[in-house]
Short mmCIF file of C-alpha atoms in Angstrom, two decimals:
data_model
loop_
_atom_site.label_atom_id
_atom_site.label_comp_id
_atom_site.label_asym_id
_atom_site.label_seq_id
_atom_site.Cartn_x
_atom_site.Cartn_y
_atom_site.Cartn_z
CA MET A 52 -62.62 115.02 48.04
CA GLN A 53 -61.01 117.66 50.23
CA ARG A 54 -63.23 119.23 52.82
CA VAL A 55 -63.18 123.03 52.93
CA ARG A 56 -64.22 124.80 56.15
CA ALA A 57 -66.98 127.33 55.70
CA GLY A 58 -65.66 130.86 55.60
CA ALA A 59 -62.12 129.80 54.66
CA SER A 60 -60.61 129.88 51.22
CA PRO A 61 -58.82 126.81 49.81
CA GLY A 62 -55.14 126.91 50.45
CA SER A 63 -55.42 129.48 53.24
CA PRO A 64 -53.08 128.87 56.20
CA LYS A 65 -54.53 127.25 59.26
CA SER A 66 -55.47 129.55 62.14
CA PRO A 67 -52.67 129.72 64.69
CA VAL A 68 -53.24 128.08 68.03
CA PRO A 69 -54.41 130.63 70.64
CA LEU A 70 -51.61 131.45 73.04
CA TRP A 71 -53.83 131.06 76.07
CA LEU A 72 -54.01 127.25 75.41
CA LEU A 73 -50.29 126.79 75.99
CA PRO A 74 -50.34 126.97 79.83
CA PRO A 75 -53.22 124.45 80.18
CA ALA A 76 -51.48 122.15 77.66
CA ALA A 77 -48.23 122.38 79.57
CA THR A 78 -50.05 121.60 82.80
CA ALA A 79 -51.73 118.56 81.22
CA VAL A 80 -48.38 117.31 79.90
CA ALA A 81 -46.84 117.75 83.35
CA VAL A 82 -49.68 115.79 84.97
CA GLY A 83 -49.39 113.03 82.37
CA ALA A 84 -45.64 112.84 82.80
CA THR A 85 -45.99 112.59 86.58
CA ALA A 86 -48.70 109.89 86.64
CA PRO A 87 -46.37 106.86 85.88
CA PHE A 88 -44.27 107.63 88.89
CA VAL A 89 -47.16 107.88 91.33
CA ASP A 90 -48.29 104.95 93.53
CA ALA A 91 -51.42 103.20 92.42
CA SER A 92 -53.21 104.25 95.61
CA ALA A 93 -52.61 107.96 94.86
CA LEU A 94 -52.98 107.81 91.09
CA VAL A 95 -56.68 108.63 91.07
CA ALA A 96 -56.14 111.62 93.34
CA VAL A 97 -53.25 112.88 91.24
CA ILE A 98 -55.28 112.56 88.06
CA VAL A 99 -58.28 114.38 89.59
CA ILE A 100 -56.06 117.14 90.93
CA GLY A 101 -54.29 117.36 87.56
CA VAL A 102 -57.58 117.66 85.66
CA VAL A 103 -58.80 120.33 88.06
CA ALA A 104 -55.50 122.20 87.68
CA VAL A 105 -55.68 122.02 83.89
CA ILE A 106 -59.25 123.29 83.92
CA ALA A 107 -58.40 126.10 86.36
CA VAL A 108 -55.35 127.15 84.34
CA ALA A 109 -57.40 127.01 81.13
CA VAL A 110 -60.16 129.15 82.63
CA ALA A 111 -57.65 131.65 84.03
CA CYS A 112 -55.75 131.87 80.76
CA ALA A 113 -58.96 132.20 78.73
CA THR A 114 -60.19 134.96 81.03
CA ALA A 115 -56.83 136.77 80.87
CA SER A 116 -56.77 136.46 77.09
CA ARG A 117 -60.32 137.78 76.78
CA ARG A 118 -59.53 140.70 79.07
CA GLY A 119 -56.36 141.40 77.14
CA ARG A 120 -58.31 141.55 73.90
CA ARG A 121 -60.86 143.83 75.56
CA ILE A 122 -58.12 146.13 76.85
CA ALA A 123 -56.55 146.26 73.41
CA ALA A 124 -59.92 147.10 71.89
CA LEU A 125 -60.49 149.79 74.51
CA ARG A 126 -57.06 151.24 73.77
CA THR A 127 -57.89 151.33 70.08
CA GLU A 128 -61.22 152.99 70.80
CA SER A 129 -59.53 155.46 73.16
CA ALA A 130 -56.98 156.39 70.51
CA ALA A 131 -59.77 156.86 67.99
CA LEU A 132 -61.72 159.01 70.47
CA ARG A 133 -58.64 161.11 71.19
CA GLU A 134 -58.12 161.61 67.50
CA ALA A 135 -61.80 162.54 67.01
CA LEU A 136 -61.65 164.93 69.97
CA GLY A 137 -58.52 166.50 68.51
CA ARG A 138 -60.29 167.06 65.20
CA GLN A 139 -63.34 168.41 67.06
CA GLU A 140 -61.18 170.78 69.10
CA ALA A 141 -59.36 172.00 65.98
CA GLU A 142 -62.69 172.59 64.25
CA THR A 143 -64.03 174.44 67.30
CA VAL A 144 -60.93 176.63 67.40
CA ARG A 145 -61.36 177.35 63.70
CA VAL A 146 -64.98 178.33 64.31
CA ALA A 147 -64.05 180.58 67.23
CA GLU A 148 -60.96 182.24 65.74
CA GLU A 149 -61.77 182.33 62.04
CA MET A 150 -65.43 181.74 61.24
CA LEU A 151 -67.07 183.81 64.00
CA PRO A 152 -64.98 186.98 63.44
CA ASP A 153 -65.52 186.67 59.69
CA VAL A 154 -69.28 186.18 60.14
CA VAL A 155 -69.58 189.21 62.44
CA ALA A 156 -67.43 191.36 60.15
CA ARG A 157 -69.50 190.44 57.08
CA LEU A 158 -72.76 191.14 58.90
CA ARG A 159 -71.50 194.54 60.01
CA ARG A 160 -70.45 195.29 56.44
CA GLY A 161 -74.07 194.80 55.45
CA ASP A 162 -74.06 191.28 53.98
CA PHE A 163 -77.32 189.36 54.21
CA PRO A 164 -77.43 186.63 56.92
CA GLU A 165 -78.53 184.01 54.36
CA ASP A 166 -75.49 184.75 52.17
CA VAL A 167 -73.16 184.61 55.15
CA LEU A 168 -74.47 181.25 56.37
CA GLY A 169 -74.60 179.82 52.87
CA ALA A 170 -70.87 180.35 52.40
CA ILE A 171 -69.91 178.44 55.56
CA ASP A 172 -68.65 174.85 55.37
CA ALA A 173 -68.85 173.40 58.87
CA PRO A 174 -70.45 170.48 60.76
CA GLU A 175 -74.12 170.79 61.59
CA ALA A 176 -73.47 171.31 65.30
CA HIS A 177 -71.20 174.26 64.55
CA LEU A 178 -73.69 175.60 62.03
CA LYS A 179 -76.31 175.72 64.78
CA VAL A 180 -73.94 177.79 66.91
CA LEU A 181 -73.19 180.08 63.98
CA ARG A 182 -76.90 180.50 63.25
CA SER A 183 -77.47 181.58 66.86
CA VAL A 184 -74.58 184.05 66.59
CA VAL A 185 -75.87 185.41 63.28
CA SER A 186 -79.33 185.86 64.77
CA ALA A 187 -77.93 187.70 67.81
CA VAL A 188 -75.63 189.94 65.75
CA THR A 189 -78.41 190.74 63.29
CA ALA A 190 -80.71 191.75 66.15
CA GLU A 191 -77.94 193.88 67.66
CA GLU A 192 -77.20 195.56 64.33
CA ASP A 193 -80.90 196.27 63.78
CA LEU A 194 -81.08 197.86 67.24
CA ARG A 195 -77.90 199.83 66.56
CA ASP A 196 -79.20 201.06 63.22
CA SER A 197 -82.51 202.04 64.82
CA ALA A 198 -80.71 204.00 67.55
CA GLN A 199 -78.46 205.70 65.00
CA ARG A 200 -81.41 206.68 62.83
CA ALA A 201 -83.18 208.09 65.90
CA PHE A 202 -80.14 210.17 66.87
CA VAL A 203 -79.67 211.37 63.30
CA ASN A 204 -83.33 212.39 63.09
CA ILE A 205 -83.04 214.33 66.35
CA ALA A 206 -79.83 215.97 65.15
CA ARG A 207 -81.44 216.91 61.83
CA ARG A 208 -84.33 218.58 63.64
CA VAL A 209 -81.92 220.60 65.76
CA GLN A 210 -79.92 221.48 62.65
CA ALA A 211 -83.08 222.74 60.93
CA ILE A 212 -83.92 224.92 63.93
CA VAL A 213 -80.35 226.23 64.09
CA HIS A 214 -80.37 227.00 60.39
CA GLN A 215 -83.66 228.87 60.66
CA GLN A 216 -82.43 230.82 63.65
CA ALA A 217 -79.19 231.66 61.84
CA GLN A 218 -81.16 232.96 58.87
CA GLU A 219 -83.27 235.16 61.12
CA LEU A 220 -80.16 236.43 62.91
CA ARG A 221 -78.59 237.34 59.56
CA GLU A 222 -81.67 239.35 58.67
CA MET A 223 -81.53 241.12 62.03
CA GLU A 224 -77.81 241.75 61.58
CA ASP A 225 -78.56 243.35 58.21
CA ARG A 226 -81.27 245.55 59.76
CA HIS A 227 -79.29 246.57 62.84
CA GLY A 228 -75.76 246.48 61.47
CA GLN A 229 -75.29 250.21 62.00
CA VAL A 230 -76.03 249.97 65.75
CA PRO A 231 -72.82 248.63 67.35
CA ASP A 232 -74.37 247.48 70.65
CA VAL A 233 -77.24 245.63 68.99
CA PHE A 234 -74.96 244.22 66.33
CA GLY A 235 -72.55 242.89 68.99
CA ASP A 236 -75.40 241.23 70.87
CA LEU A 237 -76.63 239.61 67.67
CA LEU A 238 -73.14 238.30 66.93
CA ARG A 239 -72.95 236.71 70.37
CA ILE A 240 -76.30 235.01 69.83
CA ASP A 241 -75.15 233.94 66.38
CA HIS A 242 -72.01 232.48 67.90
CA GLY A 243 -74.02 230.51 70.46
CA THR A 244 -76.23 229.23 67.66
CA ALA A 245 -73.15 228.03 65.81
CA LEU A 246 -72.01 226.11 68.91
CA ILE A 247 -75.40 224.40 69.17
CA GLY A 248 -75.21 223.58 65.48
CA ARG A 249 -71.78 222.01 65.95
CA LEU A 250 -73.11 219.76 68.71
CA ALA A 251 -76.03 218.68 66.50
CA ASP A 252 -73.57 218.00 63.67
CA SER A 253 -71.46 215.87 66.04
CA ILE A 254 -74.44 213.71 66.97
CA ALA A 255 -75.34 213.33 63.29
CA VAL A 256 -71.77 212.31 62.40
CA LEU A 257 -71.65 209.72 65.19
CA GLY A 258 -74.97 208.39 63.93
CA GLY A 259 -73.42 207.70 60.53
CA ALA A 260 -74.55 210.84 58.71
CA ARG A 261 -72.47 213.74 57.44
CA PRO A 262 -72.45 217.29 58.83
CA GLY A 263 -75.58 219.23 57.99
CA ARG A 264 -74.26 221.96 55.71
CA GLN A 265 -73.01 221.30 52.17
CA TRP A 266 -70.78 223.57 50.14
CA ALA A 267 -71.14 223.60 46.37
CA ARG A 268 -67.96 225.63 45.71
CA ALA A 269 -64.36 225.36 46.80
CA VAL A 270 -63.35 227.54 49.76
CA PRO A 271 -59.89 228.97 50.54
CA LEU A 272 -58.13 227.12 53.35
CA TYR A 273 -57.73 230.38 55.26
CA SER A 274 -61.49 230.85 55.28
CA VAL A 275 -62.02 227.22 56.31
CA MET A 276 -59.71 227.65 59.30
CA ARG A 277 -61.44 230.88 60.26
CA GLY A 278 -64.76 229.05 60.07
CA ALA A 279 -63.43 226.40 62.47
CA MET A 280 -62.29 229.12 64.89
CA SER A 281 -65.77 230.65 64.89
CA ARG A 282 -67.35 227.43 66.18
CA ILE A 283 -65.56 227.26 69.52
CA ILE A 284 -66.12 229.28 72.69
CA ASP A 285 -62.57 230.59 73.20
CA TYR A 286 -61.94 231.57 69.57
CA GLN A 287 -60.08 234.71 70.77
CA ARG A 288 -57.26 232.56 72.14
CA VAL A 289 -56.51 231.05 68.73
CA GLU A 290 -53.68 232.61 66.73
CA LEU A 291 -53.87 231.90 63.00
CA HIS A 292 -50.39 231.81 61.47
CA SER A 293 -49.16 231.36 57.91
CA VAL A 294 -51.52 229.40 55.69
CA SER A 295 -50.83 227.78 52.34
CA ASP A 296 -52.40 229.53 49.36
CA ILE A 297 -54.71 226.67 48.42
CA ALA A 298 -58.41 225.84 48.71
CA VAL A 299 -60.57 222.94 49.85
CA VAL A 300 -63.09 221.32 47.49
CA GLY A 301 -66.72 221.93 48.40
CA THR A 302 -67.56 218.39 49.56
CA ALA A 303 -64.78 218.46 52.17
CA VAL A 304 -65.29 222.01 53.48
CA GLU A 305 -67.86 221.28 56.19
CA PRO A 306 -66.20 218.04 57.41
CA LEU A 307 -62.83 219.81 57.64
CA ILE A 308 -64.32 222.80 59.48
CA HIS A 309 -66.02 220.45 61.92
CA ALA A 310 -62.93 218.30 62.54
CA LEU A 311 -60.71 221.36 63.09
CA ALA A 312 -63.32 222.91 65.40
CA GLU A 313 -63.34 219.77 67.56
CA LEU A 314 -59.52 219.75 67.77
CA LEU A 315 -59.44 223.48 68.54
CA ASP A 316 -62.09 223.01 71.22
CA ASN A 317 -59.99 220.29 72.87
CA ALA A 318 -56.90 222.50 72.67
CA THR A 319 -58.60 225.49 74.33
CA ARG A 320 -60.50 223.38 76.85
CA TYR A 321 -57.44 221.54 78.20
CA SER A 322 -54.94 224.38 78.31
CA PRO A 323 -54.61 227.35 80.71
CA PRO A 324 -56.94 230.26 79.82
CA GLN A 325 -54.06 232.75 79.56
CA THR A 326 -52.20 230.73 76.92
CA LYS A 327 -52.60 230.85 73.15
CA VAL A 328 -53.49 228.08 70.75
CA HIS A 329 -51.51 228.20 67.51
CA LEU A 330 -53.16 227.24 64.24
CA THR A 331 -51.23 226.94 60.98
CA ALA A 332 -51.12 224.93 57.76
CA VAL A 333 -48.18 223.80 55.65
CA ASP A 334 -47.72 221.87 52.43
CA VAL A 335 -46.67 218.24 52.77
CA GLN A 336 -46.10 215.57 50.16
CA SER A 337 -49.49 213.90 50.71
CA GLY A 338 -51.53 217.12 50.86
CA ILE A 339 -51.91 219.87 53.46
CA ALA A 340 -51.04 219.47 57.16
CA VAL A 341 -53.07 221.63 59.55
CA GLU A 342 -51.30 221.93 62.90
CA ILE A 343 -52.90 222.88 66.23
CA GLU A 344 -50.58 223.45 69.19
CA ASP A 345 -51.52 224.46 72.73
CA GLY A 346 -49.57 225.33 75.84
CA GLY A 347 -51.43 223.10 78.28
CA VAL A 348 -50.35 220.06 80.24
CA SER A 349 -48.68 217.59 77.93
CA MET A 350 -50.38 214.23 77.57
CA SER A 351 -48.69 211.22 79.07
CA GLU A 352 -47.69 208.43 76.74
CA GLU A 353 -50.57 206.34 78.09
CA ALA A 354 -53.09 209.15 77.55
CA ARG A 355 -51.80 209.81 74.04
CA ALA A 356 -52.05 206.10 73.19
CA ARG A 357 -55.60 206.04 74.58
CA ALA A 358 -56.57 209.08 72.51
CA GLU A 359 -55.13 207.62 69.33
CA ARG A 360 -56.88 204.32 70.11
CA MET A 361 -60.17 206.21 70.34
CA LEU A 362 -59.44 207.83 66.97
CA LYS A 363 -58.74 204.41 65.46
CA GLN A 364 -61.88 202.90 66.99
CA ALA A 365 -63.95 205.77 65.64
CA GLN A 366 -62.52 205.16 62.17
CA GLN A 367 -63.60 201.53 62.46
CA GLY A 368 -67.19 202.42 63.30
CA ILE A 369 -67.69 203.75 66.83
CA ASP A 370 -71.12 205.27 67.30
CA VAL A 371 -73.34 206.83 69.96
CA ASN A 372 -73.93 203.45 71.63
CA ASP A 373 -70.19 203.05 72.32
CA LEU A 374 -69.58 206.40 74.02
CA GLY A 375 -70.68 205.55 77.55
CA GLU A 376 -72.56 207.62 80.09
CA SER A 377 -70.13 210.58 80.06
CA PRO A 378 -69.15 210.86 76.42
CA ARG A 379 -66.27 212.94 75.08
CA LEU A 380 -67.41 213.52 71.55
CA GLY A 381 -64.48 215.43 70.09
CA LEU A 382 -62.03 212.69 69.18
CA ALA A 383 -64.83 210.28 68.25
CA VAL A 384 -66.24 212.82 65.78
CA VAL A 385 -62.78 213.55 64.36
CA GLY A 386 -62.20 209.81 63.91
CA ARG A 387 -65.47 209.31 62.04
CA LEU A 388 -64.81 212.29 59.77
CA SER A 389 -61.27 211.06 59.15
CA GLN A 390 -62.56 207.65 58.14
CA ALA A 391 -65.18 209.12 55.81
CA TYR A 392 -62.97 211.73 54.09
CA GLY A 393 -59.47 210.31 54.32
CA PHE A 394 -58.04 212.72 56.90
CA GLN A 395 -54.99 211.56 58.86
CA VAL A 396 -54.83 212.71 62.50
CA SER A 397 -51.94 212.32 64.93
CA LEU A 398 -51.19 213.65 68.42
CA ARG A 399 -47.66 214.58 69.50
CA PRO A 400 -45.97 216.69 72.20
CA SER A 401 -46.02 220.41 71.41
CA ALA A 402 -43.08 222.79 71.37
CA TYR A 403 -45.19 225.01 73.64
CA GLY A 404 -45.36 222.34 76.33
CA GLY A 405 -48.81 220.99 75.51
CA VAL A 406 -50.17 218.87 72.69
CA ARG A 407 -49.68 219.19 68.95
CA ALA A 408 -52.51 217.81 66.81
CA VAL A 409 -51.81 217.38 63.10
CA LEU A 410 -54.60 216.80 60.58
CA VAL A 411 -53.47 215.99 57.04
CA VAL A 412 -55.94 216.76 54.24
CA PRO A 413 -55.29 214.42 51.26
CA GLN A 414 -54.26 215.83 47.91
CA GLU A 415 -57.53 214.93 46.20
CA LEU A 416 -59.50 217.24 48.53
CA ILE A 417 -57.53 220.41 47.78
CA THR A 418 -57.46 222.67 44.74
CA THR A 419 -56.07 226.03 43.65
CA THR A 420 -57.25 229.24 45.24
CA ALA A 421 -58.22 230.55 41.80
CA GLN A 422 -61.08 228.05 41.72
CA ALA A 423 -62.29 228.95 45.22
CA THR A 424 -65.31 231.26 45.24
CA GLY A 425 -66.94 230.19 48.52
CA LEU A 426 -66.58 231.81 51.94
CA ALA A 427 -66.70 229.97 55.26
CA HIS A 428 -65.26 232.25 57.90
CA GLY A 429 -67.30 234.35 60.27
CA ILE A 430 -69.64 233.75 63.18
CA GLY A 431 -72.34 231.13 62.82
CA ALA A 432 -73.12 228.68 60.09
CA ALA A 433 -74.17 231.21 57.48
CA SER A 434 -72.32 234.42 58.25
CA GLY A 435 -70.05 236.21 55.83
CA PRO A 436 -70.00 239.46 53.89
CA ARG A 437 -72.69 239.98 51.29
CA ALA A 438 -72.74 242.60 48.58
CA THR A 439 -76.15 243.98 49.58
CA ILE A 440 -75.12 245.16 53.04
CA PRO A 441 -73.40 248.49 53.82
CA ALA A 442 -69.64 248.67 53.58
CA PRO A 443 -68.98 248.98 57.36
CA ARG A 444 -71.14 245.88 57.92
CA ALA A 445 -69.22 243.94 55.31
CA GLU A 446 -65.91 244.87 56.82
CA ARG A 447 -67.10 243.76 60.22
CA GLN A 448 -68.34 240.45 58.95
CA ALA A 449 -65.12 239.70 57.03
CA ALA A 450 -62.96 240.57 60.02
CA THR A 451 -62.27 238.37 62.99
CA PRO A 452 -65.33 238.27 65.28
CA ARG A 453 -65.20 241.04 67.83
CA PHE A 454 -67.41 240.29 70.82
CA GLU A 455 -66.95 241.49 74.34
CA THR A 456 -64.01 239.63 75.77
CA PRO A 457 -65.17 237.29 78.53
CA ALA A 458 -63.70 237.73 81.97
CA PRO A 459 -60.46 235.77 82.46
CA ARG A 460 -60.99 232.34 83.92
CA THR A 461 -59.11 231.33 87.03
CA GLU A 462 -59.79 227.63 87.07
CA VAL A 463 -56.96 225.25 86.19
CA PRO A 464 -57.68 223.04 83.19
CA ALA A 465 -58.15 219.37 83.85
CA PRO A 466 -55.03 217.28 83.13
CA ARG A 467 -55.05 215.13 80.03
CA THR A 468 -55.17 211.60 81.28
#
């Protein structure tokens, strides 16, 4: 009966002889071959030395073989570790470059943290990191929303006060409209009230709300542009040129007035006081292009790129927290309004040597003048001719505001950098 070694299958090839046994075997053969030629007196010594040599060679070869196997195993483990580290690094890069931006973007869009985390397929260690990021971003967004709501509430309170004051000024203008000196003083106060209202509207817009006033009816573009002129300090420097015979739908009237007022304010603020600012509107394929050109110092390419970058950032969600300690609200407000209502704003060199700002109103926000029954031009948020007031008063209100002209300024406007 054939004996079968445990753990081996019948017919399996015999295990090869370990290579480390070859040197000791060769040494033993050499000793055995040498023994017949040695004198009898030295034979015992030769045999002892040969045995010791065989044992020493066997031990050395066994140790070398064992170390070789260990080195091979370590190399295999090292290769496996390198491969695992490569996969770990690739996964970490994917988390940093793909998952984290997507998580933050979804949270800022308003998705619930549980839904965001539930859609992520990643190792547990990376999930812990993502949970920490989600928790931090959620806390930041809650703080941001709280700050925005606080600013909007403050702005709304100011807007209510401004509206009440404007109503009272209108009543006083109706009572004292026949007294030129009193009427002029009231118009100046009304104008200052409108400037305060514009600032409150800017804070509200940056806080995520819309401008305070709402218009139920379409308003002619000419009246809208006049309304924007009435909300800046140096309105007398603005020259209103040819305007397309179209109107703006009611929902876009106040945002457009506010955006144009901010651009006009920048144009008058950063141009010499003796120069004019030119305001016009022309038909373009995508809607109506309102152009504002000043004769100030032209912006450098770097400054223009920075201004357009601010507009783009505002369209992506800049708010009061991002403005810094010395905020310049104008372009940020224009960017937010552009994002909300589809305006397109660009800044280019002006033919007058300064800057040319172009705001394009999309086609869906304009209508025919025949459908426009609202009125936006005048001084203050609520001014305009009314049928109940005397004819001279109505003519004054419909005309361009006529205050006392302020004394010419001598300071040089700050360069646009």
